[in-house]
Coordinates of C-alpha atoms in Angstrom, one line a residue:
X705 CA -36.3 -5.5 14.8
X706 CA -37.4 -6.7 18.2
X707 CA -36.6 -10.3 19.2
X708 CA -38.0 -11.7 22.5
X709 CA -36.0 -14.5 24.1
X710 CA -37.9 -16.7 26.4
X711 CA -36.4 -18.6 29.3
X712 CA -35.6 -22.2 28.4
X713 CA -34.8 -23.3 31.9
X714 CA -33.3 -22.0 35.1
X715 CA -35.1 -20.2 37.9
X716 CA -36.0 -16.5 37.5
X717 CA -33.7 -14.5 39.7
X718 CA -30.5 -16.6 39.5
X719 CA -27.2 -15.1 40.7
X720 CA -26.2 -11.6 39.7
X721 CA -23.1 -9.6 39.0
X722 CA -23.2 -8.3 42.5
X723 CA -24.3 -11.5 44.2
X724 CA -28.0 -10.6 44.5
X725 CA -31.1 -11.7 42.6
X726 CA -31.3 -11.0 38.9
X727 CA -34.5 -9.4 37.7
X728 CA -35.9 -8.9 34.2
X729 CA -36.8 -9.0 31.5
X730 CA -34.1 -6.7 30.0
X731 CA -33.9 -4.9 26.7
X732 CA -30.7 -4.9 24.6
X733 CA -30.2 -2.4 21.8
X734 CA -27.5 -4.0 19.6
X735 CA -25.2 -3.2 16.7
X736 CA -24.4 -6.9 16.2
X737 CA -26.1 -8.4 13.1
X738 CA -29.4 -10.3 13.3
X739 CA -30.0 -10.3 9.5
X740 CA -27.8 -10.8 6.4
X741 CA -28.5 -8.6 3.4
X742 CA -26.7 -11.2 1.2
X743 CA -28.6 -14.2 2.5
X744 CA -32.3 -13.4 3.2
X745 CA -32.9 -17.0 4.3
X746 CA -30.8 -16.5 7.5
X747 CA -32.9 -16.2 10.6
X748 CA -32.0 -14.2 13.7
X749 CA -31.5 -17.5 15.6
X750 CA -28.5 -18.3 13.3
X751 CA -26.5 -15.3 14.6
X752 CA -24.2 -15.4 17.6
X753 CA -25.7 -12.5 19.5
X754 CA -29.1 -14.2 19.5
X755 CA -27.7 -17.6 20.5
X756 CA -25.6 -16.0 23.2
X757 CA -28.6 -14.2 24.6
X758 CA -30.5 -17.5 24.7
X759 CA -27.7 -19.1 26.6
X760 CA -27.9 -16.2 29.1
X761 CA -31.6 -16.8 29.5
X762 CA -31.1 -20.5 30.0
X763 CA -28.5 -19.8 32.7
X764 CA -30.2 -17.1 34.6
X765 CA -33.9 -17.2 33.7
X766 CA -33.8 -13.6 32.6
X767 CA -35.4 -12.9 29.3
X768 CA -33.7 -10.7 26.8
X769 CA -35.4 -8.6 24.1
X770 CA -33.0 -7.6 21.3
X771 CA -33.6 -4.6 19.1
X772 CA -31.3 -3.3 16.4
X773 CA -29.7 0.1 16.7
X774 CA -29.0 2.4 13.8
X775 CA -25.5 1.9 12.4
X776 CA -24.5 5.6 12.5
X777 CA -24.3 8.4 15.0
X778 CA -28.2 8.6 15.2
X779 CA -27.9 5.7 17.6
X780 CA -27.1 8.3 20.3
X781 CA -30.0 10.5 19.3
X782 CA -32.3 7.5 19.8
X783 CA -30.8 6.6 23.2
X784 CA -30.8 10.2 24.4
X785 CA -34.4 10.8 23.4
X786 CA -35.5 7.5 25.0
X787 CA -33.6 8.2 28.2
X788 CA -35.1 11.7 28.5
X789 CA -38.5 10.2 28.2
X790 CA -37.7 7.7 31.0
X791 CA -37.4 4.7 28.6
X792 CA -34.7 3.2 26.4
X793 CA -32.8 -0.1 26.8
X794 CA -31.3 -1.6 29.9
X795 CA -28.1 -2.3 28.0
X796 CA -26.7 -1.3 24.5
X797 CA -23.5 -1.6 22.6
X798 CA -22.6 1.7 20.9
X799 CA -19.6 3.5 19.5
X800 CA -17.1 4.3 22.3
X801 CA -14.9 7.2 23.1
X802 CA -16.2 10.7 22.8
X803 CA -19.4 9.4 21.2
X804 CA -20.5 7.4 24.2
X805 CA -19.1 9.8 26.7
X806 CA -21.3 12.5 25.1
X807 CA -24.3 10.9 26.8
X808 CA -22.6 10.0 30.1
X809 CA -25.2 11.9 32.1
X810 CA -27.6 9.1 31.2
X811 CA -25.2 6.2 31.9
X812 CA -24.6 4.1 34.9
X813 CA -21.0 4.2 36.1
X814 CA -19.4 0.8 35.5
X815 CA -16.4 0.8 37.8
X816 CA -18.4 -0.5 40.8
X817 CA -19.3 -3.7 38.9
X818 CA -15.8 -4.7 37.7
X819 CA -12.9 -5.5 40.0
X820 CA -9.2 -5.4 39.0
X821 CA -9.2 -9.0 37.9
X822 CA -12.3 -8.4 35.7
X823 CA -10.7 -5.4 34.1
X824 CA -7.4 -7.1 33.5
X825 CA -9.2 -9.7 31.3
X826 CA -10.5 -7.0 28.9
X827 CA -8.5 -4.5 26.8
X828 CA -9.6 -1.0 25.9
X829 CA -10.8 0.6 29.1
X830 CA -9.5 4.0 28.1
X831 CA -12.2 4.0 25.4
X832 CA -14.9 4.2 28.1
X833 CA -13.2 6.4 30.6
X834 CA -14.1 10.1 31.0
X835 CA -10.6 11.6 30.6
X836 CA -9.4 8.4 28.9
X837 CA -7.5 7.4 32.0
X838 CA -8.9 4.0 33.1
X839 CA -7.0 4.1 36.4
X840 CA -9.8 6.2 37.8
X841 CA -12.6 3.7 38.2
X842 CA -15.2 6.3 38.9
X843 CA -14.8 7.7 35.4
X844 CA -15.8 4.4 33.6
X845 CA -19.2 4.9 31.9
X846 CA -19.1 1.7 29.8
X847 CA -17.4 -1.6 29.2
X848 CA -15.1 -2.1 26.1
X849 CA -16.5 -4.5 23.6
X850 CA -13.7 -6.2 21.6
X851 CA -11.2 -4.3 19.5
X852 CA -11.2 -2.8 16.0
X853 CA -7.7 -4.3 15.7
X854 CA -4.3 -2.7 16.0
X855 CA -3.5 -0.5 12.9
X856 CA -0.5 -2.0 11.3
X857 CA 1.5 -2.3 8.1
X858 CA 0.2 -5.0 5.7
X859 CA 2.3 -6.5 2.9
X860 CA 3.0 -9.4 0.5
X861 CA 6.0 -11.4 1.8
X862 CA 7.0 -12.2 -1.8
X863 CA 7.5 -8.5 -2.6
X864 CA 9.6 -7.9 0.4
X865 CA 11.7 -11.0 -0.2
X866 CA 12.4 -9.7 -3.8
X867 CA 13.7 -6.5 -2.2
X868 CA 15.9 -8.4 0.2
X869 CA 13.8 -7.5 3.2
X870 CA 13.1 -10.2 5.8
X871 CA 9.7 -9.4 7.6
X872 CA 10.6 -11.9 10.4
X873 CA 13.3 -9.4 11.5
X874 CA 11.3 -6.2 11.1
X875 CA 13.0 -3.0 12.3
X876 CA 11.7 -1.4 15.4
X877 CA 13.2 2.0 15.0
X878 CA 12.3 4.7 12.5
X879 CA 15.8 5.0 11.0
X880 CA 16.2 1.3 10.5
X881 CA 12.7 1.1 8.9
X882 CA 13.6 3.9 6.5
X883 CA 16.7 1.9 5.5
X884 CA 14.4 -0.9 4.6
X885 CA 12.2 1.4 2.6
X886 CA 15.3 2.4 0.6
X887 CA 15.9 -1.3 -0.2
X888 CA 12.3 -1.7 -1.3
X889 CA 12.4 1.4 -3.5
X890 CA 15.7 0.2 -5.1
X891 CA 14.0 -3.0 -6.1
X892 CA 11.7 -1.1 -8.4
X893 CA 8.5 -1.0 -6.3
X894 CA 7.0 1.9 -4.4
X895 CA 7.3 1.1 -0.6
X896 CA 4.1 2.7 0.7
X897 CA 0.5 3.3 -0.4
X898 CA -1.2 5.7 2.0
X899 CA -4.8 7.0 2.0
X900 CA -6.2 10.3 3.1
X901 CA -7.4 8.9 6.5
X902 CA -4.5 6.5 7.0
X903 CA -2.1 9.3 6.7
X904 CA -3.3 11.5 9.6
X905 CA -5.3 9.0 11.7
X906 CA -3.0 5.9 11.5
X907 CA 0.5 7.0 10.6
X908 CA 0.7 10.4 12.3
X909 CA -1.6 9.5 15.2
X910 CA 0.4 6.3 16.0
X911 CA 3.6 8.3 16.4
X912 CA 1.8 11.2 18.1
X913 CA 0.4 8.8 20.7
X914 CA 3.8 7.2 21.2
X915 CA 5.5 10.5 22.0
X916 CA 2.8 12.0 24.3
X917 CA 2.3 8.9 26.4
X918 CA -0.8 7.3 25.1
X919 CA -4.5 8.0 25.7
X920 CA -3.9 10.4 28.6
X921 CA -1.5 12.5 26.5
X922 CA -3.9 12.6 23.6
X923 CA -6.6 13.8 26.0
X924 CA -4.3 16.5 27.3
X925 CA -3.8 17.7 23.8
X926 CA -7.5 17.8 23.2
X927 CA -8.1 20.0 26.3
X928 CA -5.1 22.3 25.8
X929 CA -3.1 21.1 28.8
X930 CA -0.5 20.1 26.3
X931 CA 0.5 21.8 23.0
X932 CA 0.9 20.3 19.6
X933 CA 3.8 22.8 19.1
X934 CA 6.1 20.6 21.2
X935 CA 9.6 19.6 20.1
X936 CA 8.8 15.9 20.3
X937 CA 5.6 16.3 18.2
X938 CA 7.5 18.5 15.7
X939 CA 10.0 15.7 15.2
X940 CA 7.0 13.4 14.4
X941 CA 5.6 15.8 11.8
X942 CA 9.0 16.0 10.2
X943 CA 9.4 12.3 10.1
X944 CA 6.0 11.9 8.5
X945 CA 6.9 14.4 5.7
X946 CA 10.2 12.6 5.2
X947 CA 8.2 9.6 3.9
X948 CA 6.9 11.4 0.8
X949 CA 9.6 10.0 -1.5
X950 CA 8.6 6.5 -0.5
X951 CA 4.8 6.8 -1.1
X952 CA 2.6 6.6 -4.1
X953 CA 1.7 10.1 -5.3
X954 CA -1.6 11.7 -4.2
X955 CA -1.8 10.1 -0.7
X956 CA -3.6 13.2 0.7
X957 CA -6.5 12.8 -1.8
X958 CA -6.6 9.0 -2.2
X959 CA -9.3 7.1 -0.4
X960 CA -8.1 4.4 1.9
X961 CA -9.7 1.7 -0.1
X962 CA -8.0 2.9 -3.3
X963 CA -4.7 2.9 -1.4
X964 CA -5.2 -0.6 -0.2
X965 CA -6.1 -1.8 -3.7
X966 CA -2.7 -0.6 -4.8
X967 CA -1.1 -3.1 -2.4
X968 CA -3.4 -5.9 -3.7
X969 CA -2.5 -5.0 -7.3
X970 CA 1.2 -5.2 -6.6
X971 CA 1.9 -1.5 -7.2
X972 CA 3.1 -0.9 -3.6
X973 CA 4.8 -3.0 -1.1
X974 CA 2.9 -1.9 2.0
X975 CA -0.4 -0.3 3.1
X976 CA -1.9 0.6 6.5
X977 CA -5.0 -1.0 8.0
X978 CA -6.5 -3.3 10.6
X979 CA -8.8 -6.2 10.9
X980 CA -10.9 -5.7 7.8
X981 CA -7.8 -5.3 5.6
X982 CA -6.1 -8.3 7.1
X983 CA -9.1 -10.6 6.2
X984 CA -8.9 -9.3 2.7
X985 CA -5.1 -9.6 2.6
X986 CA -5.4 -13.3 3.5
X987 CA -8.1 -13.9 0.9
X988 CA -5.9 -12.4 -1.8
X989 CA -2.4 -13.5 -0.8
X990 CA -3.3 -16.7 1.1
X991 CA -0.2 -17.6 3.1
X992 CA 1.9 -14.8 1.6
X993 CA 0.2 -12.0 3.5
X994 CA 2.1 -10.4 6.4
X995 CA 1.7 -7.8 9.1
X996 CA 4.2 -5.6 10.9
X997 CA 3.9 -2.8 13.4
X998 CA 5.0 0.7 12.6
X999 CA 8.4 1.4 14.1
X1000 CA 9.0 3.3 17.3
X1001 CA 9.4 7.0 16.3
X1002 CA 11.5 8.0 19.3
X1003 CA 13.6 6.2 21.8
X1004 CA 11.9 7.9 24.8
X1005 CA 8.3 7.3 23.7
X1006 CA 6.0 4.4 24.1
X1007 CA 7.7 1.4 22.5
X1008 CA 5.7 -1.0 20.3
X1009 CA 2.4 1.0 20.5
X1010 CA -0.1 1.6 17.8
X1011 CA -3.6 3.1 17.6
X1012 CA -6.9 1.3 17.3
X1013 CA -8.7 -0.5 20.1
X1014 CA -12.3 -0.7 21.4
X1015 CA -14.4 1.3 19.0
X1016 CA -17.5 -0.2 20.5
X1017 CA -18.6 -0.4 24.1
X1018 CA -21.5 -1.7 26.2
X1019 CA -23.4 0.8 28.3
X1020 CA -26.1 0.5 30.9
X1021 CA -28.7 3.3 31.2
X1022 CA -29.0 4.9 34.6
X1023 CA -32.8 4.6 34.5
X1024 CA -32.7 0.8 34.0
X1025 CA -34.7 -1.1 36.6
X1026 CA -32.5 -4.2 36.1
X1027 CA -28.9 -2.9 36.3
X1028 CA -27.6 -6.1 37.9
X1029 CA -29.1 -8.2 35.1
X1030 CA -27.7 -5.8 32.5
X1031 CA -24.2 -6.0 33.9
X1032 CA -24.5 -9.8 34.2
X1033 CA -25.5 -10.0 30.5
X1034 CA -22.5 -7.9 29.5
X1035 CA -20.2 -10.2 31.5
X1036 CA -21.8 -13.2 29.9
X1037 CA -21.3 -11.8 26.4
X1038 CA -17.6 -11.0 27.1
X1039 CA -16.8 -14.3 28.9
X1040 CA -14.1 -16.5 27.4
X1041 CA -16.6 -19.2 26.3
X1042 CA -18.9 -16.7 24.5
X1043 CA -16.1 -14.8 22.9
X1044 CA -14.6 -18.0 21.5
X1045 CA -18.0 -18.8 20.1
X1046 CA -18.2 -15.3 18.6
X1047 CA -14.8 -15.7 16.9
X1048 CA -15.9 -19.1 15.5
X1049 CA -19.2 -17.7 14.2
X1050 CA -17.4 -15.3 11.8
X1051 CA -20.3 -12.9 12.3
X1052 CA -19.4 -9.3 11.5
X1053 CA -18.1 -7.3 14.5
X1054 CA -15.0 -6.4 16.4
X1055 CA -12.1 -8.8 17.1
X1056 CA -12.1 -10.5 20.5
X1057 CA -10.8 -8.0 23.1
X1058 CA -10.0 -10.5 25.8
X1059 CA -6.4 -10.4 26.9
X1060 CA -6.3 -14.2 27.3
X1061 CA -7.5 -14.9 23.7
X1062 CA -4.5 -16.8 22.3
X1063 CA -6.0 -19.0 19.6
X1064 CA -9.6 -18.0 19.0
X1065 CA -9.2 -17.6 15.3
X1066 CA -8.3 -20.4 12.8
X1067 CA -6.2 -18.0 10.8
X1068 CA -2.7 -17.4 12.4
X1069 CA -2.5 -13.9 10.9
X1070 CA -5.8 -12.9 12.5
X1071 CA -4.6 -14.4 15.8
X1072 CA -1.4 -12.3 15.5
X1073 CA -3.4 -9.1 14.9
X1074 CA -5.7 -9.9 17.8
X1075 CA -2.8 -10.3 20.2
X1076 CA -1.3 -7.0 19.0
X1077 CA -4.7 -5.4 19.4
X1078 CA -4.8 -6.1 23.2
X1079 CA -1.3 -4.8 23.9
X1080 CA -1.2 -2.4 26.8
X1081 CA 1.1 -0.1 24.8
X1082 CA -1.6 0.7 22.3
X1083 CA -3.6 4.0 22.4
X1084 CA -7.3 4.3 21.9
X1085 CA -8.2 6.0 18.6
X1086 CA -7.1 9.7 18.9
X1087 CA -9.8 10.7 16.4
X1088 CA -12.4 9.3 18.8
X1089 CA -10.7 11.4 21.6
X1090 CA -10.2 14.8 20.0
X1091 CA -13.2 17.1 19.4
X1092 CA -14.8 16.5 16.0
X1093 CA -13.8 19.9 14.7
X1094 CA -10.2 19.3 15.7
X1095 CA -10.3 15.9 13.9
X1096 CA -11.5 17.6 10.7
X1097 CA -8.8 20.3 11.1
X1098 CA -6.1 17.6 11.5
X1099 CA -7.2 15.9 8.3
X1100 CA -7.3 19.2 6.3
X1101 CA -4.0 20.5 7.6
X1102 CA -2.3 17.1 7.0
X1103 CA -3.2 17.4 3.3
X1104 CA -1.4 20.8 3.2
X1105 CA 1.6 19.5 5.1
X1106 CA 1.9 16.4 2.9
X1107 CA 1.6 18.4 -0.3
X1108 CA 4.3 20.9 0.9
X1109 CA 2.0 23.9 1.3
X1110 CA 2.8 24.4 4.9
X1111 CA 5.8 23.5 7.1
X1112 CA 5.7 21.0 10.0
X1113 CA 5.8 23.9 12.5
X1114 CA 2.9 25.7 10.8
X1115 CA 1.0 22.4 10.8
X1116 CA 1.2 22.1 14.5
X1117 CA 0.6 25.8 15.2
X1118 CA -2.7 25.5 13.2
X1119 CA -3.8 22.5 15.3
X1120 CA -3.1 24.4 18.5
X1121 CA -5.1 27.4 17.2
X1122 CA -8.0 25.3 16.2
X1123 CA -8.1 23.5 19.5
X1124 CA -7.9 26.8 21.4
X1125 CA -10.8 28.2 19.3
X1126 CA -13.0 25.4 20.5
X1127 CA -12.7 26.1 24.2
X1128 CA -15.9 27.4 25.7

């Protein structure tokens, strides 16, 4: 769908991101919704992204043409093909991490447009940094767009209370948390329901990220500068396996949705998830739903960190003739006023990624998750950082580890071997 937005008022060429004149029109390829399959009567004008673009046009005089991107990895094929032909959008919002960085040769570096204050107001810069180290501004090939939410433990407060567990004094260390799991198990309910993706990519990856120092450490693992067969990571693998007696059977072959439904059905005390699960948790349990971070797996690792973050990013194509306008449009969409409107709209999309967003959501639990999601201790999704084949190997080998077919040391050795086999 193409949607042309006409200027309502304001002179053409109003102020720009860099202080010069803004030129246009600009084309924006978006993943934000402009239609609703459940309500065919809704028009594009009723969605936040359309309204936000209209406000930008009114403010700057620059017209915006919105076109919908595919909702899968073919979005990058479309962008690459258009860029090679000298066309494509001025600005787009796409999957971040290794997906967006895979087309970095077509992208305008963004560090020159954002000063330290700008960057401090947005979380998730590692997701758009080549090398996943946002301290190097010349490696930034996009702008983080919101957050997928911190990946946390979700529970029914009533179930924990029955087991004598107080979620308001949640343990922060692994050993103290296991002691709580013992209490829950003794009450007659299984403590954990884990799915086949949550097991490797939330549980293991959260603790992996904690002990290797965050995004930069995950990137070092993906390049071979650091080995999986490391004592600290071996300790993580052992602690993951030690949770088997506390989990429902079949975690390695259970879908994440099935695992979450076990929580909702009262067959398990806790499950893992992020923003989507939290919304559903609130609908089912009302004020009895609760969230908690996974404990710190080691005393010398990152404390309080989880995985998740900016799964989507804004990019500007290098061949755009209106780069200043494209950047100004990104800053407009990510401004406090627009992000507050986005949160209020309840349109599908990421949680607000601004670090100053304290009360953008009416639901206190969503506000809590949003705050945790912008914590500097968090690590951008490791499965969006590792090579795709290594991600697949991690999932497959985790099934073998969880089922007892291989030892923790064999598990890590196989990850090293797979990573080394991928080197050019």
